[in-house]
Short mmCIF file of C-alpha atoms in Angstrom, two decimals:
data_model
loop_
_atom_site.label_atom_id
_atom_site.label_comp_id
_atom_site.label_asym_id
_atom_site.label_seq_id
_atom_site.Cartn_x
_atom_site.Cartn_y
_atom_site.Cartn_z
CA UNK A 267 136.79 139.68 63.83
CA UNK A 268 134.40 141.77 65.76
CA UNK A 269 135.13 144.68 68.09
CA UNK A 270 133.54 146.71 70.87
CA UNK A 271 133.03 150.11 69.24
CA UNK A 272 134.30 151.69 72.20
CA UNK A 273 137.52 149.42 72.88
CA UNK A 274 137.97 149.81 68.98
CA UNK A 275 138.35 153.87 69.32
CA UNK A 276 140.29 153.94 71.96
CA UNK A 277 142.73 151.81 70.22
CA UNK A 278 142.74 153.89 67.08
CA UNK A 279 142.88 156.72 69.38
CA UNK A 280 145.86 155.07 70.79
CA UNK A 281 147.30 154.91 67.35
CA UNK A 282 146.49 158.74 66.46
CA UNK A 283 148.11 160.21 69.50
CA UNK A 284 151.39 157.91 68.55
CA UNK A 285 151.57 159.08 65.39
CA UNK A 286 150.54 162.66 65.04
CA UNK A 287 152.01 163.59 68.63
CA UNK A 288 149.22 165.40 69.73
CA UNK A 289 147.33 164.95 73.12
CA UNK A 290 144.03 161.79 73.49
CA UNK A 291 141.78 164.81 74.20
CA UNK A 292 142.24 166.12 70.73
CA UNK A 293 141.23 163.17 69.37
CA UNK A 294 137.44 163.01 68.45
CA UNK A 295 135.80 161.95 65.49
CA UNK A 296 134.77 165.61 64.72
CA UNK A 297 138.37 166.36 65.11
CA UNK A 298 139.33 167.39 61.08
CA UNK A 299 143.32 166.08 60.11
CA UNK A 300 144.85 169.76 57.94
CA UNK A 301 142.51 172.25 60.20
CA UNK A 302 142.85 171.02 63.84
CA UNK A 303 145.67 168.81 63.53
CA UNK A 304 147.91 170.12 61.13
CA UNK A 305 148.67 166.89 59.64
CA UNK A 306 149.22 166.14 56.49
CA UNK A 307 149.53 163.19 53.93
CA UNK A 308 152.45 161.36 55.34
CA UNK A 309 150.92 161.93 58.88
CA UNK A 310 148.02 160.12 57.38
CA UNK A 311 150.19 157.27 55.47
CA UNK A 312 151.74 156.77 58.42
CA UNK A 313 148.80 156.56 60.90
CA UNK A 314 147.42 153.71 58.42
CA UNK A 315 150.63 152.00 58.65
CA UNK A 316 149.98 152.18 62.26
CA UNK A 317 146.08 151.57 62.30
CA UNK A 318 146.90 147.63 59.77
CA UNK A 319 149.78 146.79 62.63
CA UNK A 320 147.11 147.52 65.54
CA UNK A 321 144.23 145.78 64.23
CA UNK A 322 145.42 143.73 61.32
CA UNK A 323 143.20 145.30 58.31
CA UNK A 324 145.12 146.50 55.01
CA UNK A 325 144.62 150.21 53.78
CA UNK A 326 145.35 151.29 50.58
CA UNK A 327 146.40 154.62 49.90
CA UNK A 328 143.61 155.08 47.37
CA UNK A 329 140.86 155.09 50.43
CA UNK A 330 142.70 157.32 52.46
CA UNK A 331 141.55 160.01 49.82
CA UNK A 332 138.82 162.13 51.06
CA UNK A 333 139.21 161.29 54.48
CA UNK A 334 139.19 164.71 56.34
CA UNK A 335 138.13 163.88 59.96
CA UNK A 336 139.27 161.32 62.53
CA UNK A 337 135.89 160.15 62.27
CA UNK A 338 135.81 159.13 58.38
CA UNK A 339 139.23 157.47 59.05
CA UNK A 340 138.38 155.74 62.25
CA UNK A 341 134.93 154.67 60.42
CA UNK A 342 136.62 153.68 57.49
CA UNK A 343 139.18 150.98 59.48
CA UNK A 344 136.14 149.92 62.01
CA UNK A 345 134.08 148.82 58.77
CA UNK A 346 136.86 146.26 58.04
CA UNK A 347 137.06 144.44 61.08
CA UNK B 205 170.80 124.70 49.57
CA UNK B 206 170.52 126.90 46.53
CA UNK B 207 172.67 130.01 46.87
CA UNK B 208 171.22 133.42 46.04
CA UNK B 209 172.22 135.69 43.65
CA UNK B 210 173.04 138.43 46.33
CA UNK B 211 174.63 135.77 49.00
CA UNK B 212 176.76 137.54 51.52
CA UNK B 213 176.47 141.41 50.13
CA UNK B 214 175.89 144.56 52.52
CA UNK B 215 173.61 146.94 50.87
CA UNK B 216 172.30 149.99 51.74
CA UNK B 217 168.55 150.57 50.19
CA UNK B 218 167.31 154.41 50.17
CA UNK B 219 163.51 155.18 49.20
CA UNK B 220 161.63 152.76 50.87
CA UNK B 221 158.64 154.89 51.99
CA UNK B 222 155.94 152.55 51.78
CA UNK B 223 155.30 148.95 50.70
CA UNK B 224 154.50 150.12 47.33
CA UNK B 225 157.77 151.87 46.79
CA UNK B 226 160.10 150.37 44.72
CA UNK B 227 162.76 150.30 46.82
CA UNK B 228 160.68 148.07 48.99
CA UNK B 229 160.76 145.63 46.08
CA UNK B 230 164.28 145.77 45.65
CA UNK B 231 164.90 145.75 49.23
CA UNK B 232 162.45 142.34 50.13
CA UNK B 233 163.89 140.26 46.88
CA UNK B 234 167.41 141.32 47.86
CA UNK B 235 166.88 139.78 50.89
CA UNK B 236 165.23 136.74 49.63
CA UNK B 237 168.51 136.55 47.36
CA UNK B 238 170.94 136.79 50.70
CA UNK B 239 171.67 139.96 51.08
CA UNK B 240 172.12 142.16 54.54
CA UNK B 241 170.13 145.22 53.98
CA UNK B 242 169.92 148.40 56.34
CA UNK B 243 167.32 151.30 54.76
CA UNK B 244 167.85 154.86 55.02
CA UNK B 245 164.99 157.80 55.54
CA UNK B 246 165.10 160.67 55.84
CA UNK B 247 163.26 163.59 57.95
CA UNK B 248 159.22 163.14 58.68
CA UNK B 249 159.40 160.20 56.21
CA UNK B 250 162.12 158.19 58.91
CA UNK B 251 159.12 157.00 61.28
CA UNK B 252 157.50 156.20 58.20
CA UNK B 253 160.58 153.85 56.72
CA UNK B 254 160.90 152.33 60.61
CA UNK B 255 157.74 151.08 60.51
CA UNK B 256 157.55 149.96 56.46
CA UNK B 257 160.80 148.05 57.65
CA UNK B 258 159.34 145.79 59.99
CA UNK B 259 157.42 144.19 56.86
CA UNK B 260 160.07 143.34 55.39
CA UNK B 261 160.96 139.40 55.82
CA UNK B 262 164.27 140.31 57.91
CA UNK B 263 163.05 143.73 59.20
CA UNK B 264 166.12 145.57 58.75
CA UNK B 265 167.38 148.54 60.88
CA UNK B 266 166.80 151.80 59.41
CA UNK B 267 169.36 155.08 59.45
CA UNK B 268 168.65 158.92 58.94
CA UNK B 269 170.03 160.33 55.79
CA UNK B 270 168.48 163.66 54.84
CA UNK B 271 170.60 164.12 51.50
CA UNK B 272 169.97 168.10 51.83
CA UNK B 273 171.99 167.61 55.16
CA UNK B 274 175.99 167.39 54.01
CA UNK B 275 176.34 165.74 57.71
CA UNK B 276 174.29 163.00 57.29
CA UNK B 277 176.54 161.30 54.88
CA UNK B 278 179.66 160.51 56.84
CA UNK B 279 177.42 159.70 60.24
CA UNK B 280 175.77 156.79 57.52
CA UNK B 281 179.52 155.83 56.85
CA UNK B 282 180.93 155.78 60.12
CA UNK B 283 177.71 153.66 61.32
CA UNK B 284 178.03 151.48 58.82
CA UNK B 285 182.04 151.38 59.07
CA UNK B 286 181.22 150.18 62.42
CA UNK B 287 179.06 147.66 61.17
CA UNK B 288 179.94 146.07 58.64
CA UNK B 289 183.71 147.99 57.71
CA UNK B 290 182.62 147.61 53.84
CA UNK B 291 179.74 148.05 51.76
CA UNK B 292 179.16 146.17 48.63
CA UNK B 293 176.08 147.98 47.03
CA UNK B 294 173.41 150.96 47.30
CA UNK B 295 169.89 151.31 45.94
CA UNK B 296 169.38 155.48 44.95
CA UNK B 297 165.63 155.61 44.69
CA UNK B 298 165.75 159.80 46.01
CA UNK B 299 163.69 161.94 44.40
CA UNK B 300 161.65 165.11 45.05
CA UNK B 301 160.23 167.91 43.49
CA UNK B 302 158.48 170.83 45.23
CA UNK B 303 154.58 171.27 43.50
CA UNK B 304 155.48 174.27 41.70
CA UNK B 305 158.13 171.82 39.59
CA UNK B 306 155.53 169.21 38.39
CA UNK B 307 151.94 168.97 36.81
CA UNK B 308 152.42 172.47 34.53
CA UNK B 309 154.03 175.53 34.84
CA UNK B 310 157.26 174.78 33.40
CA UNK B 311 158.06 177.85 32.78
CA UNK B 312 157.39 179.66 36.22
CA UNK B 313 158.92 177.11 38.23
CA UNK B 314 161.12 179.44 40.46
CA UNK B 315 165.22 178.77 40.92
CA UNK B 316 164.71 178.43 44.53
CA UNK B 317 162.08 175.43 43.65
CA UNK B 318 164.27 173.57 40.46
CA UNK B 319 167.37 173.94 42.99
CA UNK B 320 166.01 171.76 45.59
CA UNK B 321 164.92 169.25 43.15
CA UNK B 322 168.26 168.76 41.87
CA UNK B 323 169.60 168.81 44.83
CA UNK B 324 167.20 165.74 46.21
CA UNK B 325 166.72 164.07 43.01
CA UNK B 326 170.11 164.39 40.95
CA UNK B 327 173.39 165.56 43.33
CA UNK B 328 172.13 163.31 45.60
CA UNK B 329 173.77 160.22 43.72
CA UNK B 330 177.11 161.81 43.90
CA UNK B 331 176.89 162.35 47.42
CA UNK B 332 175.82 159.12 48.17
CA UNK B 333 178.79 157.38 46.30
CA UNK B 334 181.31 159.78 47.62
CA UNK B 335 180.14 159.30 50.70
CA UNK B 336 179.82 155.60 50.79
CA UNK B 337 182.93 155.80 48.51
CA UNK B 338 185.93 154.45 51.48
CA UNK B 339 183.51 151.46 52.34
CA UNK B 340 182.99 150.30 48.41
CA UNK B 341 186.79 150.03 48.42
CA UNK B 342 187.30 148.34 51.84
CA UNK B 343 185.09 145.27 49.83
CA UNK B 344 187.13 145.77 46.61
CA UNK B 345 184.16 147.46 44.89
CA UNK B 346 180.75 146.89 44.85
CA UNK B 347 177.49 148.12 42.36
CA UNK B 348 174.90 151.57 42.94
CA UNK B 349 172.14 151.26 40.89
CA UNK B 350 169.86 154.65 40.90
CA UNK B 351 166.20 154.53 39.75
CA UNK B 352 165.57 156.50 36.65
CA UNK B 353 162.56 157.54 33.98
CA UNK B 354 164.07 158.16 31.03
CA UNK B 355 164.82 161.16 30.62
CA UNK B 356 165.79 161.25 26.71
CA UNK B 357 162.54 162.84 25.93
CA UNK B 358 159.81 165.49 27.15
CA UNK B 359 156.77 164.21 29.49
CA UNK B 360 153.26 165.15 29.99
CA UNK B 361 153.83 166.91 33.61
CA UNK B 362 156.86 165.51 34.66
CA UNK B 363 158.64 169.14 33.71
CA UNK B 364 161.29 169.52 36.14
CA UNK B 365 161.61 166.19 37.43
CA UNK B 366 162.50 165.29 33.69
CA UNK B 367 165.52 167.68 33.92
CA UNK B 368 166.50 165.97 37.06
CA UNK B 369 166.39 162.90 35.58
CA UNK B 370 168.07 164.15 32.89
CA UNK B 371 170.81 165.22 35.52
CA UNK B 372 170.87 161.70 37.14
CA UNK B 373 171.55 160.29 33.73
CA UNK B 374 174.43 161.92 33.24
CA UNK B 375 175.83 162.50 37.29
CA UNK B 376 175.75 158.53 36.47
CA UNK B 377 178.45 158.72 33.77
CA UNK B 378 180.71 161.26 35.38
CA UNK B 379 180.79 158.66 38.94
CA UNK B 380 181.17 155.59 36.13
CA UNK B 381 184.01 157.12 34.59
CA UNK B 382 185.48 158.37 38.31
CA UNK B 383 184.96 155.48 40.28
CA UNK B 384 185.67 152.71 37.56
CA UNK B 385 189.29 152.63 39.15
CA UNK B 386 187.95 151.14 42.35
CA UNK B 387 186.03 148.83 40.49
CA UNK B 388 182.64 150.17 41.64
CA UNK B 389 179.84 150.39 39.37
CA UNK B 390 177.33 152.94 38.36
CA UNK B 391 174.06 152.27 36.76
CA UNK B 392 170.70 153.15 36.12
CA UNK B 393 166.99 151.41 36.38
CA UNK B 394 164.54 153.16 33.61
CA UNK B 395 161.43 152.08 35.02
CA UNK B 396 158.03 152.40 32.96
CA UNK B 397 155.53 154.23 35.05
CA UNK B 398 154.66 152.52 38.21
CA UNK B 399 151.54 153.26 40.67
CA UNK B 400 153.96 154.65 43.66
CA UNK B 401 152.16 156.42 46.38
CA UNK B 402 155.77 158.88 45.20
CA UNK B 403 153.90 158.55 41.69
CA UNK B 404 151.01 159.38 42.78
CA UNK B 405 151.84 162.71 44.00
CA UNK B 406 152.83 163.48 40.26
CA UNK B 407 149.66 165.44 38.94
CA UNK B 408 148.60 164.41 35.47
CA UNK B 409 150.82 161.55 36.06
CA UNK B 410 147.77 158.82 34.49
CA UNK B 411 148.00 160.58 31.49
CA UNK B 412 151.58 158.19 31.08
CA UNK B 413 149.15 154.76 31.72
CA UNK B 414 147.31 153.92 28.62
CA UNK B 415 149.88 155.16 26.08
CA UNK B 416 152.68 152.83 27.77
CA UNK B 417 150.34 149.59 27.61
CA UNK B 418 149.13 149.88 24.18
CA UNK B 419 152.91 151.08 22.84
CA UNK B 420 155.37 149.05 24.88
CA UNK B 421 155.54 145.18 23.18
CA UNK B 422 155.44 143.42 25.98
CA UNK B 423 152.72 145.08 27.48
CA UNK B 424 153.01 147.16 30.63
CA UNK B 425 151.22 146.68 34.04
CA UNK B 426 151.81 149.60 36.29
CA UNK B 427 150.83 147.96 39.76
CA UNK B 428 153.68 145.80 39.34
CA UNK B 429 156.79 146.78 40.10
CA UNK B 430 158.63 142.76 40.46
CA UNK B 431 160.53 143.42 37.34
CA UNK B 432 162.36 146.80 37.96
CA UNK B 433 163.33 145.00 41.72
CA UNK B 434 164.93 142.02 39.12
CA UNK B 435 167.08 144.37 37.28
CA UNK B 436 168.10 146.01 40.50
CA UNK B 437 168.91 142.93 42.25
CA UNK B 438 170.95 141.76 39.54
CA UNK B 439 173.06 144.89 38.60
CA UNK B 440 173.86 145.01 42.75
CA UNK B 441 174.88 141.04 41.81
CA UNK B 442 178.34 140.19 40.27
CA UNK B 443 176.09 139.22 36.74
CA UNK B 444 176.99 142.51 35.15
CA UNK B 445 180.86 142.64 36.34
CA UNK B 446 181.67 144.86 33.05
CA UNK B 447 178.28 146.98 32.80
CA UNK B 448 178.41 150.49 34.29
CA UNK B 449 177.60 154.03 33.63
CA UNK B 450 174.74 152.53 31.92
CA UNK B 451 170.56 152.93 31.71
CA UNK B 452 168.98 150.03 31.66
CA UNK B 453 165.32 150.11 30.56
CA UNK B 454 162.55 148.01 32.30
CA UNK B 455 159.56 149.60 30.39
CA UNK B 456 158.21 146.37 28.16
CA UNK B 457 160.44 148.18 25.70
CA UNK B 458 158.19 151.37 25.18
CA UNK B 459 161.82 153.32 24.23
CA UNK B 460 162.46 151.25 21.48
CA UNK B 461 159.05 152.14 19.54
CA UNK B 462 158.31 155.11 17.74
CA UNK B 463 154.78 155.43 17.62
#
């Protein structure tokens, strides 16, 4: 499957704003998870769990470590689909 | 039609936090062996269970129990009085630790800390029988298995988790010997170490990994967890009808060896 960058972010975006109950605006790949967002592992668990629903990829825990920005994240599920 | 081992039993599965948990294990093969399931979650984990739910092959409905919350218990009864009016088995699979507890530092670990993990991880299995206690006897009895790691020994970082354990182990005999007369059951799942995003969160935790596979005689795979779900699934079946207050060991026999 292949997916417009743009329509791709904004569903991530979608799936961000669902999950860590924070506003779209906030939402930009600079935007860091612990500093900006005060999220914090099952925040990030979860927004996977939301992310594989939305666009039907699979992430494993194990490549959700590191990830510090909603950039790295949303990069990391765009290079699967 | 071949009938499954768990045809026509109400459980109630705690700990499913992800699909690697075991008590998603338990709770998908208990369902491919006929059971009706509900989960339970508690606080910022609940979303978290909701969603894990909907993966399971009958995506089961999913109530709050925060075991630190004493009210939580009878709203779980009276929901599932409504539902169901009995209950005929529970999954425990509760544990937590705050960092301080785990990875080290045994002997600084504060009261404040050790309290709440026996409070999450060990009283938590009375509460959840007492509570559930009027519905096991409105189905004539029924089976809780809790999910253990042996505790008969000291572990490479697992410090104050081990005492809860330890705990668990023996909470497990007092509610066998108290709850016999209502013919409910009481056991315990010694699982080897598994590769649980709960696991994970154990520092030093891979030191367990290598030992376990070289030592245990039937070998040991931590990714796979389909064996501790069979032991569950059949202690919550009627195929141990005189077994309770017991530990069963699913850890390619690693506690029978020495070295």
């Amino acid at each position: 499957m292949s997916m417009d960058s743009e329509k791709a972010f904004g569903l991530f975006r979608g799936c961000a704003v669902d999950v860590l109950q924070v506003e779209a605006d906030q939402i930009r790949l600079e935007t860091r998870f612990i500093e900006d967002l005060d999220a914090d592992s099952l925040d990030l668990l979860e927004l996977a769990l939301a992310v594989e629903e939305v666009f039907g990829v699979r992430v494993v825990e194990e490549e959700l470590r590191g990830i510090e920005t909603i950039g790295q994240a949303y990069d990391l599920v765009y290079s699967k689909l | 039609m071949v009938s499954g081992l768990l045809d026509g039993k109400r459980l109630v599965v705690t700990g499913v936090l992800d699909e690697r948990s075991l008590a998603f294990g338990v709770a998908a093969l208990a369902q491919e062996q006929g059971a009706e399931i509900v989960l339970t979650g508690a606080g910022r984990g609940l979303s978290i269970t909701r969603r894990v739910a909907r993966r399971l092959p009958e995506p089961p409905d999913v109530y709050e129990l925060d075991v630190t919350v004493p009210e939580h218990f009878p709203a779980l009864a009276d929901a599932l009085g409504r539902r169901w009016g009995a209950v005929d088995g529970a999954l425990h699979a509760i544990g937590f630790a705050p960092r301080a507890c785990m990875g080290g530092g045994f002997l600084e670990a504060s009261w404040e800390d050790v309290g709440l993990a026996l409070n999450v991880s060990t009283y938590s299995l009375k509460a959840l029988v007492a509570g559930l206690l009027p519905l096991f006897r409105s189905a004539g009895g029924g089976s809780v298995v809790g999910l253990d790691f042996d505790a008969t020994r000291a572990w490479p970082a697992y410090d104050w988790m081990g005492v809860a354990k330890a705990g668990l182990e023996s909470c497990a005999r007092y509610l066998a010997r108290d709850v016999g007369q209502h013919r409910l059951r009481v056991n315990l799942v010694a699982s080897g170490p598994i590769t649980t995003t709960a696991a994970r969160s154990i520092p030093g935790v891979e030191a367990f990994r290598d030992t376990w596979r070289a030592r245990a005689p039937l070998g040991w795979d931590t990714e796979d967890s389909s064996c501790v779900a069979k032991a569950c699934v059949a202690l919550l079946s009627n195929w141990f009808p005189m077994t309770t207050g017991e530990v069963i060991h699913v850890d390619g026999g690693f506690q029978a060896i020495g070295i």
